[in-house]
């Protein structure tokens, strides 16, 4: 499979049914950029000498429980969006594209390209574990055509050059959230705005 084989219909076929099946909301977070199984290959986690790993990977291994927590947060947000108002929210892993066929970063570009809304979520983890780099790649490829469909939401305690660049370089909508409930609310409001603009012609639909 190539990245241009990742279509809206392909994504939708991998997801369950919701009231707004045709409105895809791609949730991107720090769990995706550094995948432990991808890093390990055929090795076992216990065989890895953490002290010899590069800085970002060393922090990943030492804080993998927090990566699990970040993914759990995204799953809860996804579930709430799918339940109310019924948006077709998804994570990259839901679509089931093998990284041996299409690498993770290229998948992210393809998913964002085909989604009505793309949300970059940066929780307070002490290190964003590569989500900034992944977001940067997506923005470099799609900011000109999809900027108005993208939002960068970060925990109020998190600051980074990537967040500042998203606003200054790409004029991307950037906002903060204090807790998970506020995060869900901000995604709902942003998505409703995009949906309304599609319906009334200010923003072309993707289908």
Tab-separated table of C-alpha atoms in Angstrom:
chain	number	residue	atom	x	y	z
A	1	UNK	CA	0.000	0.000	0.000
A	2	UNK	CA	1.218	3.524	-0.860
A	3	UNK	CA	0.255	6.719	0.926
A	4	UNK	CA	-2.028	7.717	-1.966
A	5	UNK	CA	-3.972	4.491	-1.361
A	6	UNK	CA	-5.059	5.873	2.026
A	7	UNK	CA	-8.389	7.418	1.083
A	8	UNK	CA	-11.368	8.671	3.036
A	9	UNK	CA	-13.272	5.525	2.141
A	10	UNK	CA	-10.349	3.371	3.317
A	11	UNK	CA	-10.267	5.169	6.666
A	12	UNK	CA	-14.040	5.020	7.107
A	13	UNK	CA	-14.151	1.301	6.317
A	14	UNK	CA	-11.746	0.652	9.205
A	15	UNK	CA	-13.894	2.522	11.736
A	16	UNK	CA	-17.207	1.780	13.406
A	17	UNK	CA	-20.434	3.537	12.533
A	18	UNK	CA	-21.332	6.909	14.086
A	19	UNK	CA	-24.005	9.499	13.201
A	20	UNK	CA	-21.511	11.674	11.278
A	21	UNK	CA	-19.607	8.914	9.442
A	22	UNK	CA	-18.407	11.305	6.774
A	23	UNK	CA	-16.826	13.781	9.172
A	24	UNK	CA	-13.356	12.440	9.991
A	25	UNK	CA	-11.505	13.837	12.990
A	26	UNK	CA	-7.876	12.702	13.158
A	27	UNK	CA	-6.460	12.811	16.692
A	28	UNK	CA	-2.677	12.948	16.782
A	29	UNK	CA	-0.731	12.711	20.030
A	30	UNK	CA	2.717	11.866	21.385
A	31	UNK	CA	2.123	8.130	21.674
A	32	UNK	CA	2.438	7.700	17.911
A	33	UNK	CA	5.800	9.219	17.039
A	34	UNK	CA	7.991	6.813	19.011
A	35	UNK	CA	6.668	3.273	18.962
A	36	UNK	CA	8.472	0.908	21.330
A	37	UNK	CA	7.883	-2.153	19.175
A	38	UNK	CA	9.173	-0.283	16.106
A	39	UNK	CA	12.316	0.781	17.987
A	40	UNK	CA	12.969	-2.653	19.445
A	41	UNK	CA	12.504	-4.635	16.252
A	42	UNK	CA	13.229	-8.260	17.102
A	43	UNK	CA	14.802	-7.382	20.466
A	44	UNK	CA	13.140	-7.669	23.839
A	45	UNK	CA	12.637	-4.621	25.996
A	46	UNK	CA	14.702	-6.148	28.830
A	47	UNK	CA	17.668	-6.555	26.441
A	48	UNK	CA	17.913	-2.801	25.807
A	49	UNK	CA	20.600	-0.819	27.637
A	50	UNK	CA	18.594	2.351	28.277
A	51	UNK	CA	21.711	4.327	29.245
A	52	UNK	CA	23.130	3.875	25.725
A	53	UNK	CA	20.044	5.171	23.914
A	54	UNK	CA	19.871	8.687	22.429
A	55	UNK	CA	18.211	11.255	24.706
A	56	UNK	CA	14.657	11.210	23.292
A	57	UNK	CA	14.511	7.408	23.210
A	58	UNK	CA	16.025	7.166	26.671
A	59	UNK	CA	13.275	9.421	28.015
A	60	UNK	CA	10.703	7.333	26.152
A	61	UNK	CA	11.811	4.085	27.792
A	62	UNK	CA	11.985	5.658	31.233
A	63	UNK	CA	8.537	7.211	30.881
A	64	UNK	CA	6.658	4.633	28.820
A	65	UNK	CA	3.911	4.516	31.445
A	66	UNK	CA	3.233	8.175	30.690
A	67	UNK	CA	3.037	7.392	26.976
A	68	UNK	CA	0.391	4.810	27.863
A	69	UNK	CA	-1.388	7.516	29.836
A	70	UNK	CA	-1.267	9.873	26.852
A	71	UNK	CA	-2.729	7.243	24.551
A	72	UNK	CA	-5.432	6.478	27.118
A	73	UNK	CA	-6.313	10.179	27.168
A	74	UNK	CA	-6.638	10.231	23.387
A	75	UNK	CA	-8.819	7.128	23.528
A	76	UNK	CA	-11.156	8.740	26.044
A	77	UNK	CA	-11.353	11.917	23.963
A	78	UNK	CA	-12.027	9.825	20.874
A	79	UNK	CA	-14.801	7.937	22.643
A	80	UNK	CA	-16.502	11.100	23.826
A	81	UNK	CA	-16.382	12.667	20.360
A	82	UNK	CA	-17.816	9.537	18.757
A	83	UNK	CA	-20.593	9.379	21.352
A	84	UNK	CA	-21.459	13.094	21.364
A	85	UNK	CA	-22.004	14.566	18.834
A	86	UNK	CA	-21.092	11.428	16.843
A	87	UNK	CA	-18.003	12.567	14.938
A	88	UNK	CA	-15.907	9.894	13.230
A	89	UNK	CA	-12.864	10.467	15.433
A	90	UNK	CA	-9.923	8.115	15.007
A	91	UNK	CA	-6.291	7.469	15.911
A	92	UNK	CA	-3.728	6.384	13.340
A	93	UNK	CA	-3.539	2.873	14.794
A	94	UNK	CA	-7.273	2.380	14.168
A	95	UNK	CA	-6.819	2.307	10.394
A	96	UNK	CA	-4.412	-0.630	10.478
A	97	UNK	CA	-1.868	0.440	7.876
A	98	UNK	CA	1.371	-1.503	8.339
A	99	UNK	CA	4.374	0.769	8.959
A	100	UNK	CA	6.365	-1.652	6.777
A	101	UNK	CA	4.221	-0.455	3.862
A	102	UNK	CA	3.826	3.216	4.799
A	103	UNK	CA	5.978	4.767	7.534
A	104	UNK	CA	4.255	6.420	10.491
A	105	UNK	CA	5.063	10.013	9.493
A	106	UNK	CA	3.792	9.500	5.944
A	107	UNK	CA	0.652	7.895	7.344
A	108	UNK	CA	0.050	10.981	9.480
A	109	UNK	CA	0.277	13.233	6.430
A	110	UNK	CA	-2.173	10.997	4.552
A	111	UNK	CA	-4.636	10.808	7.455
A	112	UNK	CA	-4.562	14.584	7.923
A	113	UNK	CA	-5.005	15.124	4.183
A	114	UNK	CA	-8.168	12.998	4.168
A	115	UNK	CA	-9.677	14.308	7.429
A	116	UNK	CA	-12.182	17.090	7.882
A	117	UNK	CA	-10.375	18.067	11.079
A	118	UNK	CA	-6.905	17.219	12.390
A	119	UNK	CA	-6.098	17.806	16.053
A	120	UNK	CA	-2.544	17.908	17.438
A	121	UNK	CA	-2.806	17.157	21.160
A	122	UNK	CA	0.170	17.873	23.424
A	123	UNK	CA	-0.436	16.819	27.045
A	124	UNK	CA	1.848	17.619	29.964
A	125	UNK	CA	4.392	14.794	29.852
A	126	UNK	CA	7.633	16.671	30.491
A	127	UNK	CA	8.685	15.854	26.909
A	128	UNK	CA	6.508	15.730	23.829
A	129	UNK	CA	8.190	12.545	22.506
A	130	UNK	CA	8.326	13.658	18.897
A	131	UNK	CA	4.804	14.948	18.378
A	132	UNK	CA	6.324	18.315	17.446
A	133	UNK	CA	8.415	16.761	14.696
A	134	UNK	CA	5.458	14.785	13.372
A	135	UNK	CA	3.202	17.843	13.474
A	136	UNK	CA	5.895	19.822	11.676
A	137	UNK	CA	5.995	17.315	8.823
A	138	UNK	CA	2.217	17.391	8.450
A	139	UNK	CA	2.169	21.180	8.482
A	140	UNK	CA	4.991	21.463	5.948
A	141	UNK	CA	3.012	19.301	3.536
A	142	UNK	CA	-0.548	20.455	4.196
A	143	UNK	CA	-0.620	23.886	5.834
A	144	UNK	CA	-1.336	25.674	2.558
A	145	UNK	CA	-4.398	23.547	1.790
A	146	UNK	CA	-5.608	22.289	5.185
A	147	UNK	CA	-4.624	24.995	7.676
A	148	UNK	CA	-8.212	25.896	8.475
A	149	UNK	CA	-8.950	22.263	9.290
A	150	UNK	CA	-6.132	21.951	11.838
A	151	UNK	CA	-5.885	22.910	15.488
A	152	UNK	CA	-2.988	22.579	17.933
A	153	UNK	CA	-4.205	22.006	21.500
A	154	UNK	CA	-1.715	21.848	24.339
A	155	UNK	CA	-1.886	21.555	28.085
A	156	UNK	CA	-1.768	25.018	29.621
A	157	UNK	CA	1.505	24.119	31.372
A	158	UNK	CA	3.262	23.094	28.156
A	159	UNK	CA	5.318	25.490	26.050
A	160	UNK	CA	7.697	24.717	23.198
A	161	UNK	CA	9.257	26.157	20.072
A	162	UNK	CA	6.995	23.881	18.026
A	163	UNK	CA	3.895	25.456	19.540
A	164	UNK	CA	5.190	28.961	18.852
A	165	UNK	CA	6.176	27.990	15.308
A	166	UNK	CA	2.751	26.486	14.597
A	167	UNK	CA	1.217	29.884	15.231
A	168	UNK	CA	3.935	32.142	13.809
A	169	UNK	CA	5.062	30.154	10.765
A	170	UNK	CA	1.852	28.471	9.668
A	171	UNK	CA	-0.764	30.755	11.252
A	172	UNK	CA	-2.304	27.662	12.785
A	173	UNK	CA	-5.057	27.847	15.377
A	174	UNK	CA	-3.359	27.203	18.737
A	175	UNK	CA	-5.214	26.921	22.030
A	176	UNK	CA	-4.731	25.569	25.535
A	177	UNK	CA	-6.754	23.331	27.793
A	178	UNK	CA	-6.724	22.920	31.557
A	179	UNK	CA	-8.191	19.418	31.758
A	180	UNK	CA	-9.574	16.612	29.661
A	181	UNK	CA	-13.138	17.921	29.696
A	182	UNK	CA	-11.940	21.254	28.313
A	183	UNK	CA	-9.883	19.446	25.660
A	184	UNK	CA	-12.975	17.573	24.467
A	185	UNK	CA	-14.998	20.792	24.460
A	186	UNK	CA	-12.404	22.616	22.339
A	187	UNK	CA	-12.307	19.808	19.768
A	188	UNK	CA	-16.115	19.768	19.597
A	189	UNK	CA	-16.319	23.536	19.087
A	190	UNK	CA	-13.587	23.577	16.448
A	191	UNK	CA	-15.147	20.624	14.612
A	192	UNK	CA	-18.603	22.200	14.693
A	193	UNK	CA	-17.163	25.366	13.163
A	194	UNK	CA	-15.486	23.430	10.337
A	195	UNK	CA	-18.663	21.407	9.713
A	196	UNK	CA	-20.753	24.570	9.577
A	197	UNK	CA	-18.346	26.192	7.109
A	198	UNK	CA	-18.466	23.103	4.898
A	199	UNK	CA	-22.259	23.036	4.916
A	200	UNK	CA	-22.584	26.730	4.081
A	201	UNK	CA	-19.922	26.862	1.397
A	202	UNK	CA	-17.180	28.895	3.075
A	203	UNK	CA	-15.008	25.761	3.202
A	204	UNK	CA	-15.174	23.143	0.480
A	205	UNK	CA	-16.198	19.666	1.566
A	206	UNK	CA	-13.786	16.777	1.071
A	207	UNK	CA	-16.206	14.239	-0.443
